[in-house]
Coordinates of C-alpha atoms in Angstrom, one line a residue:
X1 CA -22.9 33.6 -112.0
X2 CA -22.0 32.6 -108.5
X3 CA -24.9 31.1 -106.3
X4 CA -24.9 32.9 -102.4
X5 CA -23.8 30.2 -100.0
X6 CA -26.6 28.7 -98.1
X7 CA -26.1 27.4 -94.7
X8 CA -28.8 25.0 -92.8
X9 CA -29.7 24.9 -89.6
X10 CA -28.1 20.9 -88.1
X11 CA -29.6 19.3 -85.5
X12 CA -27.7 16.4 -83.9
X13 CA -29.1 13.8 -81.0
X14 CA -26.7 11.5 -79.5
X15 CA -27.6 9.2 -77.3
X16 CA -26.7 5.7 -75.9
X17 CA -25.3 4.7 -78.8
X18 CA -22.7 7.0 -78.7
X19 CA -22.2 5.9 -74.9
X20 CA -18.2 6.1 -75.3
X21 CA -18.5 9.4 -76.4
X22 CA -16.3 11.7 -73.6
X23 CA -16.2 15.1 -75.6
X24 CA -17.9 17.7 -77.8
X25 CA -15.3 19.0 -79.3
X26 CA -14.7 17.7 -82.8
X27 CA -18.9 17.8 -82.6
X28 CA -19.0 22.0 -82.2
X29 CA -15.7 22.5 -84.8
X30 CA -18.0 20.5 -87.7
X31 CA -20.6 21.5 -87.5
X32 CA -20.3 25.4 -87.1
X33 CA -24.4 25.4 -87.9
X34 CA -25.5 23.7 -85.0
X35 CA -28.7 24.8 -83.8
X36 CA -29.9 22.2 -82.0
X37 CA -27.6 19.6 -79.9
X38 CA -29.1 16.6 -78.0
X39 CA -27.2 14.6 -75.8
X40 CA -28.7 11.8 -73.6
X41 CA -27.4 9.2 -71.2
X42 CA -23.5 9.4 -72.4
X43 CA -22.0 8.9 -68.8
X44 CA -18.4 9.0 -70.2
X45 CA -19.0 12.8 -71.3
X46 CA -17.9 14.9 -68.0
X47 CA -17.7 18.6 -68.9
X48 CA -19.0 21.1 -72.1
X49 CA -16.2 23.5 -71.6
X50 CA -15.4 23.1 -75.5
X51 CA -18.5 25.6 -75.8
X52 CA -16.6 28.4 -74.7
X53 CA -14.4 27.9 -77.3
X54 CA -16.8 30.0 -79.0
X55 CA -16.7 32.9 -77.1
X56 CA -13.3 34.3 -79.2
X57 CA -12.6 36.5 -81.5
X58 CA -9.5 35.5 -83.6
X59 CA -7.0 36.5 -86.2
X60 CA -7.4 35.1 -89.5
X61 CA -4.6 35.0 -91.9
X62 CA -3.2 38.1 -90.4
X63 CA -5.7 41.1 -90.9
X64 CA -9.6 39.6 -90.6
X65 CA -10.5 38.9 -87.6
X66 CA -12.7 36.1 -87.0
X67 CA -15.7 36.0 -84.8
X68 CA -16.7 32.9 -83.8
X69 CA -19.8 32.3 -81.9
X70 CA -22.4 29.0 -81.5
X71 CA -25.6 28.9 -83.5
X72 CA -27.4 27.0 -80.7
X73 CA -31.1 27.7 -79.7
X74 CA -31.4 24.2 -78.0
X75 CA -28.9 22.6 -75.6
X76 CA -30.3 19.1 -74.3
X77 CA -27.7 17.6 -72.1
X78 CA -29.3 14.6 -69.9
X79 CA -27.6 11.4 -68.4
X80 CA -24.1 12.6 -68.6
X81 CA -21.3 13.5 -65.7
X82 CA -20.8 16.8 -65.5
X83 CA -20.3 16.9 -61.4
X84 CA -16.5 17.6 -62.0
X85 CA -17.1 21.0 -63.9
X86 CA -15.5 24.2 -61.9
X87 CA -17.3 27.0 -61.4
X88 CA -14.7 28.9 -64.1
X89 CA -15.7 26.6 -67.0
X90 CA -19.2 27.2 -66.0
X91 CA -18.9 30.7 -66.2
X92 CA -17.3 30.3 -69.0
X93 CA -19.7 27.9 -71.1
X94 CA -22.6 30.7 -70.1
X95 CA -20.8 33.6 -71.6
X96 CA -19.9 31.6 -75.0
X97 CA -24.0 30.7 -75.2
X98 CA -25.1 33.7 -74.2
X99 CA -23.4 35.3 -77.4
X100 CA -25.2 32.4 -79.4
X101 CA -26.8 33.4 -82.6
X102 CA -29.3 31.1 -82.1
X103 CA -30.4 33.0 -79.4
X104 CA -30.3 29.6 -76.6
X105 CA -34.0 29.2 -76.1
X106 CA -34.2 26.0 -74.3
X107 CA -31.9 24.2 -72.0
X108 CA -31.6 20.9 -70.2
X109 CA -28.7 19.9 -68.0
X110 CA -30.9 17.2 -66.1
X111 CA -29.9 14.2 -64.3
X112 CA -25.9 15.3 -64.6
X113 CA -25.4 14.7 -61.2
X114 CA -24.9 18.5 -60.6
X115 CA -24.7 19.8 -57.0
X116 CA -25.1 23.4 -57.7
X117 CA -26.2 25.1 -61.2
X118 CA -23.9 28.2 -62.1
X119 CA -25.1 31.7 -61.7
X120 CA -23.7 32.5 -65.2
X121 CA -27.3 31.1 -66.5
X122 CA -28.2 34.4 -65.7
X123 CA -26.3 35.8 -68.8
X124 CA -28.8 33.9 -71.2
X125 CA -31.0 36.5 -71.9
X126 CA -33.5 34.8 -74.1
X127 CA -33.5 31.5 -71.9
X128 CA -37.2 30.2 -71.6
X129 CA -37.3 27.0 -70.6
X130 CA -35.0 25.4 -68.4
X131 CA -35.2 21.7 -66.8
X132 CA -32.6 20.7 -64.1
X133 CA -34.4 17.9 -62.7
X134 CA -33.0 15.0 -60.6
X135 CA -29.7 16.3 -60.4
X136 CA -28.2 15.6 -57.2
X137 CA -25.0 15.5 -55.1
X138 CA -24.4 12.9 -51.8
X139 CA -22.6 15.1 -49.3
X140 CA -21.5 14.4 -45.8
X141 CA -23.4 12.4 -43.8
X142 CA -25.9 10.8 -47.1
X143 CA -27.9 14.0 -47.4
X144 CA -28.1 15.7 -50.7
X145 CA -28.5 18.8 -52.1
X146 CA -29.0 20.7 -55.5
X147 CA -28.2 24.7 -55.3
X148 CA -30.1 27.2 -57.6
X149 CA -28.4 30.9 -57.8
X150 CA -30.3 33.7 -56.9
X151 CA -29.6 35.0 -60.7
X152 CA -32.6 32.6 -61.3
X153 CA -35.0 35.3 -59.2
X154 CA -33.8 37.5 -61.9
X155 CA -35.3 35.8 -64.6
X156 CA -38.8 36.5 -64.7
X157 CA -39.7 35.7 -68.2
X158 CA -39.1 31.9 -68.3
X159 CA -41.9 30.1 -69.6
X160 CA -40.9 26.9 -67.5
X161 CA -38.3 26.0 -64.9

């Protein structure tokens, strides 16, 4: 008699502690359950593009091909430096969660010191809550600024921005 496999749901929170922490890579290839990721104040950690790692579908021992996909329903990101991020590993991060299985829910990506969020957050579908607060960018001449994309106008069901 063979028991079914039974996978949990993980939540993981890192926060000063893991202050040397500079990327999520080994975190997302462990822990293929991942729900719910929480990261706060880990300056060191300067992009999430290891998330759309999980937008692939691969070849597995020659015939099955393997779909791999994030579990995530919560992505907490606060405190880190993701101002160096291009616009093509945004775009890409959005379409890996936006094929979640979670589905992404909720989504922080406050105080990263973002200049501009991505229009790609359009693609999450089920996104309901989203916090980019005191994000900010110094450009010439001291002033800041903080761009949202008009794919935000599209979203009309989001129960807080």
């Amino acid at each position: 008699n063979e028991s079914p496999l039974i996978f949990y749901p993980v939540i993981l929170g890192l926060s000063r502690l893991e202050a040397s922490l500079t990327s999520i890579d080994s975190i997302i290839t462990q822990l293929p359950q991942l729900c719910s990721l929480n990261i706060s104040d880990c300056p060191n950690l300067c992009t999430l593009a290891p998330l759309a790692k999980y937008n692939v579908t691969s070849k597995f021992m020659d015939s099955i091909e393997e779909q791999r996909t994030l579990s995530l329903r919560h992505l907490w990101v606060r405190g880190c430096n993701l101002s160096n991020m291009s616009r093509s590993e945004w775009s890409a991060v959005f379409d890996a969660l936006s094929r979640s299985s979670g589905p992404l829910e909720r989504m922080t990506l406050s105080r990263n010191r973002l200049s501009y969020l991505d229009g790609g957050i359009g693609k999450l579908k089920c996104l309901s809550y989203l916090f980019v607060e005191d994000n900010y960018f110094v450009g010439e001449g001291g002033g800041s600024a903080f761009d949202l994309p008009d794919e935000l106008g599209c979203k009309c069901f989001f129960a807080y921005v």
